[in-house]
Amino acid sequence: MKLKHDCIREVLLVIESDLKLNNVLDNEDLENTIKNFSREDIEYTVKQLTGAGYIDAEFYMEGYFVKHMNFSGHNLLDDVRDVEVWRETKAKASKVSSVSIPIIQQIASSVVNKMLGL
């Protein structure tokens, strides 16, 4: 499967907005909220974000549940949250055939720095 950058951003946004302290979001919560990606895309994204340490989630036969977003997940989301930053980040990343999540984060960070005049 292909890891979709827009799905990563969307999953992180939903986790941040819908996950309450000492609670969980299950696969149905995410799938009912995120309409523009398939169930498989969302689950694959959650698995990859978990494996990379951006979120904590547990998987079982019938699905999964997200326990929390880690500090690195918050950092990634903060870098790509702004719609204009995200558009410019994707435009820059599209110049090559594929870009990793850490590179996406570096591009977004440089876009933010440029917007702030840093």
C-alpha positions in Angstrom: 0.0 0.0 0.0 1.0 3.6 -0.5 1.2 5.9 2.5 -0.8 9.0 1.6 0.4 12.3 3.1 -3.0 13.9 3.1 -4.3 10.9 5.1 -1.5 11.3 7.6 -2.4 14.9 8.2 -6.1 14.1 8.4 -5.7 11.3 10.9 -3.5 13.4 13.1 -6.0 16.3 13.0 -8.9 14.0 14.0 -6.9 12.4 16.8 -6.0 15.8 18.2 -9.5 17.1 18.0 -11.5 14.0 19.0 -9.3 12.0 21.4 -9.9 12.9 25.0 -7.5 12.4 27.9 -7.7 8.9 29.3 -9.9 7.7 26.5 -9.4 6.0 23.1 -10.5 6.4 19.5 -11.4 3.2 17.7 -11.3 2.4 14.0 -15.0 3.2 13.6 -14.5 6.7 15.2 -11.8 7.5 12.7 -13.6 5.9 9.7 -16.9 7.8 10.5 -15.1 11.1 10.7 -12.6 10.8 7.8 -14.8 10.5 4.7 -12.3 11.2 1.9 -10.1 8.1 2.5 -10.9 4.4 2.5 -11.0 2.2 5.6 -7.8 0.5 4.4 -6.0 3.9 3.9 -6.9 5.0 7.4 -5.9 1.7 9.0 -2.6 1.6 7.1 -1.9 5.2 8.1 -2.6 4.4 11.8 -0.2 1.4 11.6 2.6 3.5 10.0 2.1 6.4 12.4 2.3 3.9 15.3 5.4 2.2 13.9 7.1 5.5 13.5 6.3 6.6 17.1 4.0 9.5 16.2 1.0 7.9 17.9 0.2 5.0 20.3 -2.4 2.5 19.0 -3.2 -1.1 19.6 -4.4 -3.5 16.9 -6.6 -6.6 17.4 -8.5 -8.9 15.0 -11.5 -6.7 14.5 -9.7 -3.3 14.3 -7.7 -1.0 16.4 -7.8 1.8 18.9 -5.7 4.9 19.2 -4.6 5.7 22.8 -2.7 9.0 22.3 -0.6 11.2 20.1 3.1 11.3 21.1 5.2 14.5 21.3 6.6 13.8 17.8 3.1 13.4 16.5 2.2 16.8 17.9 5.3 18.3 16.3 4.5 16.9 12.9 0.9 18.1 13.1 2.0 21.6 14.2 4.3 21.8 11.2 1.6 20.7 8.7 -1.6 22.1 10.4 -1.9 25.4 8.5 -3.7 24.9 5.2 -1.4 27.3 3.3 1.7 25.7 4.8 0.3 22.3 3.8 -0.4 23.4 0.2 3.1 24.9 -0.2 4.7 21.8 1.4 2.9 19.5 -1.0 3.8 21.6 -4.0 7.5 21.5 -3.0 7.3 17.7 -2.3 5.7 17.0 -5.6 8.9 17.9 -7.4 10.2 14.4 -6.7 8.4 11.1 -7.0 8.3 10.2 -3.3 9.1 11.9 0.0 9.3 10.5 3.5 7.4 11.8 6.5 10.6 13.3 8.0 11.3 15.2 4.8 7.7 16.4 4.6 8.2 17.7 8.1 11.4 19.5 7.2 9.8 21.1 4.1 6.8 22.2 6.2 9.2 23.6 8.9 11.1 25.6 6.2 7.8 26.9 4.8 6.8 28.1 8.3 10.2 29.7 8.9 9.9 31.5 5.6 6.4 32.8 6.4 7.7 34.0 9.7 10.7 35.7 8.1 13.2 33.5 10.0 
